[in-house]
Amino acid sequence: MRISMTAIKHALQRDIFTPNDERLLSIVNVCKAGKKKKNCFLCATVTTERPVQVKVVKVKKSDKGDFYKRQMAWELRDLMEVDAKDANKENPEFDLHFEKVYRWVASSTAEKNSFISCIWKLNQRYLRKKVEFVNVSPQLLEELPKAEESVPSGESQSVAGGDEDALDDYQELNAREEQDIEGMMEVCEYAISNAEAFAEKLSRELQVLDGANIQSIMASEKQVNILMQLLDQALAEVDTIEGKLLSYEEMLQSVKDQMDQISHSNRLIQISNTNNGKLLDEIQFLVNYMDLSKGHIKALQEGDLSSPKGIEACINASEALSQCMNVELKPGHDKLMAVKQQQHLFSELRDTFARRLTNHLNNVFVHQFNHFSHFKMTIPQFYRSSCLSLPGHDQSSTLAQHTADLTLPKHSPLHRDLLRYAKLMEWLKNTQREKYEGLSRTYVDYMTRLYEREIKDFFEVAKIKMAGTSKDGKGKFGKTSKKSRFPNLSLSLMLAFLTGLQPRFLGKRAHSNRKLRVKEKGLHGSSGKLTGSTSSLNKLAVSSSNSRRSQSSSLLDMGNMSASDLDVADRTRFDKIFEQVLSELEPLCLAEQDFISKFFKLQQNATLAQGEHVDDADGTTPSRPVSEHRLSISEKDMVRMMMNKIFQSIETELNTLIALGDKIDSFNSLYMLVKMSHHVWTAENVDPASYLSTTLGNVLVTVKRNFDKCISCQIRQMEEVKISKKSKVGILAFVTGFEEFAKLAEAIFRNAERRGDLDKAYIKLIRAVFNNVEKVANESQKTPRDVVMMENFHHIFSTLSSLKISCLEAERKEAKQKYTDHLQSYVIYSLGQPLEKLNHFFEGVEARVAQGVREEEVSYQLAFNKQELRKVIKEYPGKEVKKGLDNLYKKVDKHLCEEENLLQVVWHSMQDEFIRQYKHFEGLINRCYPGSGITMEFTIKDMLEYFSSIAQSH
C-alpha cells in the first residue's frame, strides 16, 4: 500500500502539479462523510515560485480512464480550523473549515495524521499559526526547529526546498538516479517479482559499504591528528590577533570619545550662531518696521496742514505711521517692552494727528462755507432792498439784470482745495472711523445749508423768469400802447405779476386799463407791498394763472393762429428756462457726487462721468467714465445718503417749478416731459444708481402724471363743447386745436426718447376727436350732419396726411373713409331736391320692375305710361333745371364753411352724381319706353354748361 500511494503521489506530481509549477507535499485518500463512497485525494501543495502559495487541492480519478483531474482548490490562508474529531482514539474522520465546513473520512488514520501534521507545519511556516487545530494529538503538533521558525516564508530557496524531508520522506528522483535504479534492477532479475529478496540484497550491500566507510575513516586518523595540530596553532594565532585588536579598539575608543566631545562643542557653537542670527533678524525686523523717523513724528505733531508741502509731509508721515501700526508681529513680540513703548507712541501720534486733522478740516469747512455764503444775497432780500432804496425804473432794471443769468455757483475751487486732503481722509477712515464719520456729518451739514440756500435762490430766479417771460410775451396782445402805458415793460410785468393781473388780456376787456392804472399807482405809492418774498410771488403767479389756463392751455384756444404763434414763442422761452435749470443741476450733482466719492474714499478708483471735469489737487482735470460696479454696497448706500441729505431740496423745488409751469400753461408738460426724459436717460447712462438718476426719475413720474392730466383735460374739454344753434358749425375748435397740438408735439418730440408716451396720447386724443365730432354732428340743428362730418373729417385727414404720424395711420384712413362716405351721402341727399318729381317717378318705375313687371310693359301701367312721363319731363325744362341748380349751389354754399374750402369739391361731386342720375334716367327710358322718342328737355352738354356757369357766377 505504501508503494501504491508512492506511485500515485508520483503520478499526481507528474501529471497535475508539475505543469502548474507546484510541489506535492502530502496526500490523503478520502471520501465525504455520510455519503456513498466516492474516493478522491486531498493534496497539500506549495508553489515553486515566490511568493510561495500554499493550497489544499481536491483531485479525483476520471471515470473514463486511468488519469486524474483537478476538481477543486482552496487557499490555505482561507482555512480557519482543522477538527480531528478525537485526539485519543484512532478515528479516520476529520473536518476542514473553509468558507463552509467540509467533512471527510480518510482511508486510514495514519494517512489522516500525516496529512494533518503536514498542514500544521505549513501553517507554522507560512501562515504564522493562523489556523486553529482542534482535537489533534499533541505528538502531531511538534515544534519546528528554531532555525526554521526564524526564517520567514519565501525568503530563500534553500529553506523552502530543504525542509521537504521533514514534511514528507518522499523526494522525486532525478534522471540520473532513475537510470541507476533501472540498471540495478536489470542486473537483479527478481527485483520486481520478489521485492523482499531485492530489499535484503540491497541491505547487505549497504552494510558492506558502511564497513568500508568505517575502515576508511580509521585509516585517515593520522591525517586527522595532523589537522587538529594545525587547528591548535591557528587558534593560538587567533588569540594573539584578538589581543592586538583589543588594544587597537581601546585606542579607537579614546579617539572616538575625543571626537564626540569636539562634535558636541561644534554643535553648541552652531546652535549659538543660529540663535544669534535669528535674534539679529528679529531685532532688524523690529528696527525696520517699528521705527518712525523724527521727521515723520514732527510732521504728525506739528505739520502745517494748510500748505501743499505740509500736507504732503503729513500724508507721507501718516502712511509711514499706518505701516508701523499694521505690521504683523510674530508671536512673543508684543511682550517686549520696547515694542509696547513703540505701540504706545504710535497710538498717541495717531490720536494727536487725527485730532489735529479733524479740527483743521472742520475749520476749512466753516471757512469755505462762510466764503461762499458771504456775497450771496437771496432774491427776496435783494428785491426788498432794491425796492426800498431805488426809484421805480432803477428797481426794475436792477432786478432784471440780477435775474438775467440763471446759473448756479460752481464749487470746483472748494472741491479742489479739499481734495488735497483726500489721502488724509482715507487714512482717517482706516484708523479713526468715528472721527471720519463725524467729519462726514459736518461736511454734509454745512453743504446742506449752502446748497439749500443756493438752490432756493436759483429756483426763485427760475420761477420769476418763467412767470415774467410768460407775461412779457402775452402782453403783446394788449390794445394799449406799450410805450405810452408802461414806461418800462419789466416793471409793469412785475407789477402785474404781483397783483395777479393778466397782461395778455389787458386789451380784451374795456375796463382792464383802468384797473391796471389803479393797481400800478397803488403799488408805487406803497413800498410796503413790495417787501414780500419770492415765495409769495410764486403763490400769486399760480393763483393768477388759473384764470388763464382755459384760454392758453386747451385745444379749443389753439384755433387762434396769432395767439398760437405767441404761445409757441412763450413755450419756447419756457423750454429754454427749464432746460437751463436741468443743465445747471446736472453737472452740480455729478460734480458733488464725484467729489464725495473721491474725498471720502467711497470707491476703489476715483472716476468721473464722461465729459465732466473737476479740478484735482494738482490742478489737472482728469475725465474718466464712472465705474459704479467698483463700489461696495455699503459705500454706495453712504454716497446716496449723503447726496440725499445735501440735495434734499432739489426734488421739492423741481416739483414746485413743474407745478408752476403746468399752472402757467398745461402744454408746458410736453416740453418738460421731453427734457426730463432726456436728462434721465443721460444720467442713467452715466450712472444708473446715482442720486441724480434717482431724483430725476422720481420727478419724471410727476411730469408724466401732469402730461397725462393735460391730455385728460383736453379730452374733457372736448366732451364739454357746446355749439351755437343759430350759426353754422364749420370746423370745430377742438379739431383745429388738435392740429396745432400735433404740430407742436411733433416739433417738441422730434428725436425724443419717450415717443411712446406721445403716441399713446395721440390715440386717446384722436379717438376723442372722432367721437366728439360725431356727437356735435348729431346735435347740430343749423348745419346738416353730413356737412359737419365731411368738413371736420376732411380737415383731420389733411392734418394727419401732412404730419405723417405713423401711429395714427389707421385713424388717417378712417378719417378719409368717413369724409368720403359723408360727402357722397350729402351729395345724394342734396341732388334729390332739384329733380324731385322726376326722381319719384323713376323710383316708382324701378319699384314696378323689382316687383316682377317686365321693363317693356311698364309703359302700360296707368301711373307710369308715356303721357305721365312726358308730363313729368315737361316740368323740368333746361331753364328750370338751371334755376334749381343755382338754388342748390346757394344752399350748399350756405351749409359749407369758408375755412375748409370744400365748395368746389362738393359742386364737382354733385355734377358727377347729376350726370350719373341723368344717364340712369335715360337708360330707364330706353328700356321701359322703347321707340317712344321721349327724351329729357336738356342734354348732358347743357347740364355741364349749367354747372360751369353757376360756379363761375358765384
PDB file of C-alpha atoms in Angstrom, residues 164-334:
ATOM      1  CA  GLU A 164      10.721  18.917   2.375  1.00  0.00           C
ATOM      2  CA  ASP A 165      12.206  15.776   4.069  1.00  0.00           C
ATOM      3  CA  ALA A 166      10.715  16.933   7.330  1.00  0.00           C
ATOM      4  CA  LEU A 167       7.345  17.404   5.648  1.00  0.00           C
ATOM      5  CA  ASP A 168       7.459  14.068   3.835  1.00  0.00           C
ATOM      6  CA  ASP A 169      10.089  11.316   3.264  1.00  0.00           C
ATOM      7  CA  TYR A 170       9.312  11.295  -0.387  1.00  0.00           C
ATOM      8  CA  GLN A 171      11.615  13.085  -2.826  1.00  0.00           C
ATOM      9  CA  GLU A 172      11.284  12.968  -6.546  1.00  0.00           C
ATOM     10  CA  LEU A 173      14.115  11.132  -8.321  1.00  0.00           C
ATOM     11  CA  ASN A 174      16.176  12.929 -10.852  1.00  0.00           C
ATOM     12  CA  ALA A 175      17.073  11.451 -14.237  1.00  0.00           C
ATOM     13  CA  ARG A 176      20.478  10.022 -13.196  1.00  0.00           C
ATOM     14  CA  GLU A 177      19.009   8.329 -10.149  1.00  0.00           C
ATOM     15  CA  GLU A 178      16.286   6.809 -12.269  1.00  0.00           C
ATOM     16  CA  GLN A 179      18.932   5.370 -14.685  1.00  0.00           C
ATOM     17  CA  ASP A 180      20.976   3.909 -11.808  1.00  0.00           C
ATOM     18  CA  ILE A 181      17.903   2.260 -10.272  1.00  0.00           C
ATOM     19  CA  GLU A 182      16.822   0.860 -13.643  1.00  0.00           C
ATOM     20  CA  GLY A 183      20.376  -0.521 -14.247  1.00  0.00           C
ATOM     21  CA  MET A 184      20.443  -2.101 -10.823  1.00  0.00           C
ATOM     22  CA  MET A 185      17.010  -3.668 -11.306  1.00  0.00           C
ATOM     23  CA  GLU A 186      18.086  -5.079 -14.661  1.00  0.00           C
ATOM     24  CA  VAL A 187      21.079  -6.794 -13.032  1.00  0.00           C
ATOM     25  CA  CYS A 188      18.779  -8.418 -10.473  1.00  0.00           C
ATOM     26  CA  GLU A 189      16.106 -10.328 -12.356  1.00  0.00           C
ATOM     27  CA  TYR A 190      13.858 -10.827  -9.374  1.00  0.00           C
ATOM     28  CA  ALA A 191      13.838  -7.134  -8.317  1.00  0.00           C
ATOM     29  CA  ILE A 192      10.232  -6.811  -9.358  1.00  0.00           C
ATOM     30  CA  SER A 193       8.903 -10.297  -8.732  1.00  0.00           C
ATOM     31  CA  ASN A 194      10.453 -10.660  -5.268  1.00  0.00           C
ATOM     32  CA  ALA A 195      10.733  -7.220  -3.690  1.00  0.00           C
ATOM     33  CA  GLU A 196      11.695  -8.604  -0.239  1.00  0.00           C
ATOM     34  CA  ALA A 197      14.678 -10.551  -1.573  1.00  0.00           C
ATOM     35  CA  PHE A 198      15.722  -7.489  -3.531  1.00  0.00           C
ATOM     36  CA  ALA A 199      15.478  -5.329  -0.422  1.00  0.00           C
ATOM     37  CA  GLU A 200      17.546  -7.819   1.642  1.00  0.00           C
ATOM     38  CA  LYS A 201      20.182  -7.841  -1.043  1.00  0.00           C
ATOM     39  CA  LEU A 202      20.317  -4.059  -1.044  1.00  0.00           C
ATOM     40  CA  SER A 203      20.563  -4.073   2.779  1.00  0.00           C
ATOM     41  CA  ARG A 204      23.536  -6.476   2.704  1.00  0.00           C
ATOM     42  CA  GLU A 205      25.309  -4.345   0.121  1.00  0.00           C
ATOM     43  CA  LEU A 206      24.657  -1.227   2.244  1.00  0.00           C
ATOM     44  CA  GLN A 207      26.230  -2.886   5.305  1.00  0.00           C
ATOM     45  CA  VAL A 208      29.292  -3.778   3.232  1.00  0.00           C
ATOM     46  CA  LEU A 209      29.575  -0.171   2.122  1.00  0.00           C
ATOM     47  CA  ASP A 210      29.201   1.112   5.708  1.00  0.00           C
ATOM     48  CA  GLY A 211      32.014  -1.161   6.878  1.00  0.00           C
ATOM     49  CA  ALA A 212      34.234   0.069   4.101  1.00  0.00           C
ATOM     50  CA  ASN A 213      33.474   3.647   5.119  1.00  0.00           C
ATOM     51  CA  ILE A 214      34.414   2.968   8.771  1.00  0.00           C
ATOM     52  CA  GLN A 215      37.679   1.344   7.768  1.00  0.00           C
ATOM     53  CA  SER A 216      38.463   4.300   5.534  1.00  0.00           C
ATOM     54  CA  ILE A 217      37.824   6.664   8.424  1.00  0.00           C
ATOM     55  CA  MET A 218      40.072   4.730  10.801  1.00  0.00           C
ATOM     56  CA  ALA A 219      42.836   4.692   8.185  1.00  0.00           C
ATOM     57  CA  SER A 220      42.710   8.506   7.994  1.00  0.00           C
ATOM     58  CA  GLU A 221      43.175   9.086  11.819  1.00  0.00           C
ATOM     59  CA  LYS A 222      46.814  10.205  11.371  1.00  0.00           C
ATOM     60  CA  GLN A 223      45.770  12.904   8.944  1.00  0.00           C
ATOM     61  CA  VAL A 224      43.102  13.916  11.402  1.00  0.00           C
ATOM     62  CA  ASN A 225      45.657  14.377  14.180  1.00  0.00           C
ATOM     63  CA  ILE A 226      47.889  16.468  11.978  1.00  0.00           C
ATOM     64  CA  LEU A 227      44.800  18.531  11.077  1.00  0.00           C
ATOM     65  CA  MET A 228      43.996  19.015  14.767  1.00  0.00           C
ATOM     66  CA  GLN A 229      47.521  20.277  15.478  1.00  0.00           C
ATOM     67  CA  LEU A 230      47.241  22.776  12.684  1.00  0.00           C
ATOM     68  CA  LEU A 231      43.917  23.863  14.111  1.00  0.00           C
ATOM     69  CA  ASP A 232      45.530  24.386  17.565  1.00  0.00           C
ATOM     70  CA  GLN A 233      48.250  26.545  16.064  1.00  0.00           C
ATOM     71  CA  ALA A 234      45.625  28.554  14.185  1.00  0.00           C
ATOM     72  CA  LEU A 235      43.690  29.113  17.416  1.00  0.00           C
ATOM     73  CA  ALA A 236      46.857  30.429  19.130  1.00  0.00           C
ATOM     74  CA  GLU A 237      47.406  32.844  16.291  1.00  0.00           C
ATOM     75  CA  VAL A 238      43.802  33.922  16.547  1.00  0.00           C
ATOM     76  CA  ASP A 239      44.257  34.664  20.280  1.00  0.00           C
ATOM     77  CA  THR A 240      47.337  36.807  19.522  1.00  0.00           C
ATOM     78  CA  ILE A 241      45.460  38.730  16.875  1.00  0.00           C
ATOM     79  CA  GLU A 242      42.497  39.206  19.220  1.00  0.00           C
ATOM     80  CA  GLY A 243      44.793  40.794  21.841  1.00  0.00           C
ATOM     81  CA  LYS A 244      46.161  43.261  19.363  1.00  0.00           C
ATOM     82  CA  LEU A 245      42.658  44.036  18.140  1.00  0.00           C
ATOM     83  CA  LEU A 246      41.556  44.739  21.710  1.00  0.00           C
ATOM     84  CA  SER A 247      44.397  47.237  22.189  1.00  0.00           C
ATOM     85  CA  TYR A 248      43.526  48.889  18.899  1.00  0.00           C
ATOM     86  CA  GLU A 249      39.900  49.031  19.911  1.00  0.00           C
ATOM     87  CA  GLU A 250      40.800  50.787  23.185  1.00  0.00           C
ATOM     88  CA  MET A 251      42.832  53.367  21.282  1.00  0.00           C
ATOM     89  CA  LEU A 252      39.991  53.930  18.828  1.00  0.00           C
ATOM     90  CA  GLN A 253      37.541  54.253  21.687  1.00  0.00           C
ATOM     91  CA  SER A 254      39.672  57.059  23.154  1.00  0.00           C
ATOM     92  CA  VAL A 255      39.772  58.803  19.796  1.00  0.00           C
ATOM     93  CA  LYS A 256      36.013  58.314  19.458  1.00  0.00           C
ATOM     94  CA  ASP A 257      35.408  59.913  22.857  1.00  0.00           C
ATOM     95  CA  GLN A 258      37.507  62.926  21.918  1.00  0.00           C
ATOM     96  CA  MET A 259      35.707  63.295  18.591  1.00  0.00           C
ATOM     97  CA  ASP A 260      32.358  63.099  20.361  1.00  0.00           C
ATOM     98  CA  GLN A 261      33.423  65.941  22.648  1.00  0.00           C
ATOM     99  CA  ILE A 262      34.588  68.016  19.690  1.00  0.00           C
ATOM    100  CA  SER A 263      31.328  67.295  17.846  1.00  0.00           C
ATOM    101  CA  HIS A 264      29.301  68.286  20.868  1.00  0.00           C
ATOM    102  CA  SER A 265      31.250  71.555  21.173  1.00  0.00           C
ATOM    103  CA  ASN A 266      30.763  72.291  17.476  1.00  0.00           C
ATOM    104  CA  ARG A 267      27.036  71.605  17.779  1.00  0.00           C
ATOM    105  CA  LEU A 268      26.752  74.034  20.687  1.00  0.00           C
ATOM    106  CA  ILE A 269      28.678  76.674  18.727  1.00  0.00           C
ATOM    107  CA  GLN A 270      26.392  76.156  15.702  1.00  0.00           C
ATOM    108  CA  ILE A 271      23.282  76.453  17.864  1.00  0.00           C
ATOM    109  CA  SER A 272      24.651  79.650  19.382  1.00  0.00           C
ATOM    110  CA  ASN A 273      25.385  81.107  15.953  1.00  0.00           C
ATOM    111  CA  THR A 274      21.921  80.166  14.723  1.00  0.00           C
ATOM    112  CA  ASN A 275      20.284  81.765  17.740  1.00  0.00           C
ATOM    113  CA  ASN A 276      22.374  84.905  17.338  1.00  0.00           C
ATOM    114  CA  GLY A 277      21.386  85.124  13.643  1.00  0.00           C
ATOM    115  CA  LYS A 278      17.699  84.722  14.453  1.00  0.00           C
ATOM    116  CA  LEU A 279      17.963  87.294  17.213  1.00  0.00           C
ATOM    117  CA  LEU A 280      19.651  89.696  14.808  1.00  0.00           C
ATOM    118  CA  ASP A 281      16.871  89.121  12.258  1.00  0.00           C
ATOM    119  CA  GLU A 282      14.204  89.823  14.861  1.00  0.00           C
ATOM    120  CA  ILE A 283      15.956  92.987  16.000  1.00  0.00           C
ATOM    121  CA  GLN A 284      16.457  94.079  12.381  1.00  0.00           C
ATOM    122  CA  PHE A 285      12.777  93.380  11.684  1.00  0.00           C
ATOM    123  CA  LEU A 286      11.629  95.451  14.652  1.00  0.00           C
ATOM    124  CA  VAL A 287      14.032  98.277  13.805  1.00  0.00           C
ATOM    125  CA  ASN A 288      12.953  98.347  10.154  1.00  0.00           C
ATOM    126  CA  TYR A 289       9.189  98.098  10.685  1.00  0.00           C
ATOM    127  CA  MET A 290       8.626  99.544  14.144  1.00  0.00           C
ATOM    128  CA  ASP A 291      10.763 102.675  13.884  1.00  0.00           C
ATOM    129  CA  LEU A 292       9.310 106.046  12.812  1.00  0.00           C
ATOM    130  CA  SER A 293      11.680 108.802  11.727  1.00  0.00           C
ATOM    131  CA  LYS A 294      11.882 112.068  13.626  1.00  0.00           C
ATOM    132  CA  GLY A 295      10.719 113.976  10.562  1.00  0.00           C
ATOM    133  CA  HIS A 296       7.541 111.926  10.393  1.00  0.00           C
ATOM    134  CA  ILE A 297       6.942 112.361  14.110  1.00  0.00           C
ATOM    135  CA  LYS A 298       7.370 116.113  13.781  1.00  0.00           C
ATOM    136  CA  ALA A 299       5.014 116.221  10.776  1.00  0.00           C
ATOM    137  CA  LEU A 300       2.350 114.332  12.711  1.00  0.00           C
ATOM    138  CA  GLN A 301       2.698 116.546  15.777  1.00  0.00           C
ATOM    139  CA  GLU A 302       3.351 119.962  14.250  1.00  0.00           C
ATOM    140  CA  GLY A 303       2.974 119.630  10.458  1.00  0.00           C
ATOM    141  CA  ASP A 304       1.356 122.525   8.558  1.00  0.00           C
ATOM    142  CA  LEU A 305      -1.975 121.304   7.184  1.00  0.00           C
ATOM    143  CA  SER A 306      -2.606 124.441   5.155  1.00  0.00           C
ATOM    144  CA  SER A 307       0.389 124.433   2.789  1.00  0.00           C
ATOM    145  CA  PRO A 308       0.933 121.909  -0.032  1.00  0.00           C
ATOM    146  CA  LYS A 309       4.366 120.890   1.317  1.00  0.00           C
ATOM    147  CA  GLY A 310       3.000 120.466   4.812  1.00  0.00           C
ATOM    148  CA  ILE A 311       0.094 118.386   3.527  1.00  0.00           C
ATOM    149  CA  GLU A 312       2.457 116.186   1.506  1.00  0.00           C
ATOM    150  CA  ALA A 313       4.682 115.691   4.577  1.00  0.00           C
ATOM    151  CA  CYS A 314       1.652 114.786   6.686  1.00  0.00           C
ATOM    152  CA  ILE A 315       0.460 112.315   4.052  1.00  0.00           C
ATOM    153  CA  ASN A 316       3.857 110.588   3.982  1.00  0.00           C
ATOM    154  CA  ALA A 317       4.034 110.574   7.777  1.00  0.00           C
ATOM    155  CA  SER A 318       0.518 109.135   8.122  1.00  0.00           C
ATOM    156  CA  GLU A 319       1.297 106.384   5.619  1.00  0.00           C
ATOM    157  CA  ALA A 320       4.521 105.541   7.489  1.00  0.00           C
ATOM    158  CA  LEU A 321       2.595 105.501  10.773  1.00  0.00           C
ATOM    159  CA  SER A 322      -0.023 103.164   9.289  1.00  0.00           C
ATOM    160  CA  GLN A 323       2.693 100.794   8.087  1.00  0.00           C
ATOM    161  CA  CYS A 324       4.284 100.747  11.547  1.00  0.00           C
ATOM    162  CA  MET A 325       0.970 100.136  13.293  1.00  0.00           C
ATOM    163  CA  ASN A 326      -0.225  97.500  10.840  1.00  0.00           C
ATOM    164  CA  VAL A 327       2.982  95.430  10.768  1.00  0.00           C
ATOM    165  CA  GLU A 328       2.307  91.774  11.548  1.00  0.00           C
ATOM    166  CA  LEU A 329       4.234  90.974  14.719  1.00  0.00           C
ATOM    167  CA  LYS A 330       5.496  87.481  15.356  1.00  0.00           C
ATOM    168  CA  PRO A 331       4.420  85.548  18.438  1.00  0.00           C
ATOM    169  CA  GLY A 332       6.053  86.989  21.532  1.00  0.00           C
ATOM    170  CA  HIS A 333       6.893  90.408  20.061  1.00  0.00           C
ATOM    171  CA  ASP A 334       4.002  92.047  21.850  1.00  0.00           C
TER     172      ASP A 334
END
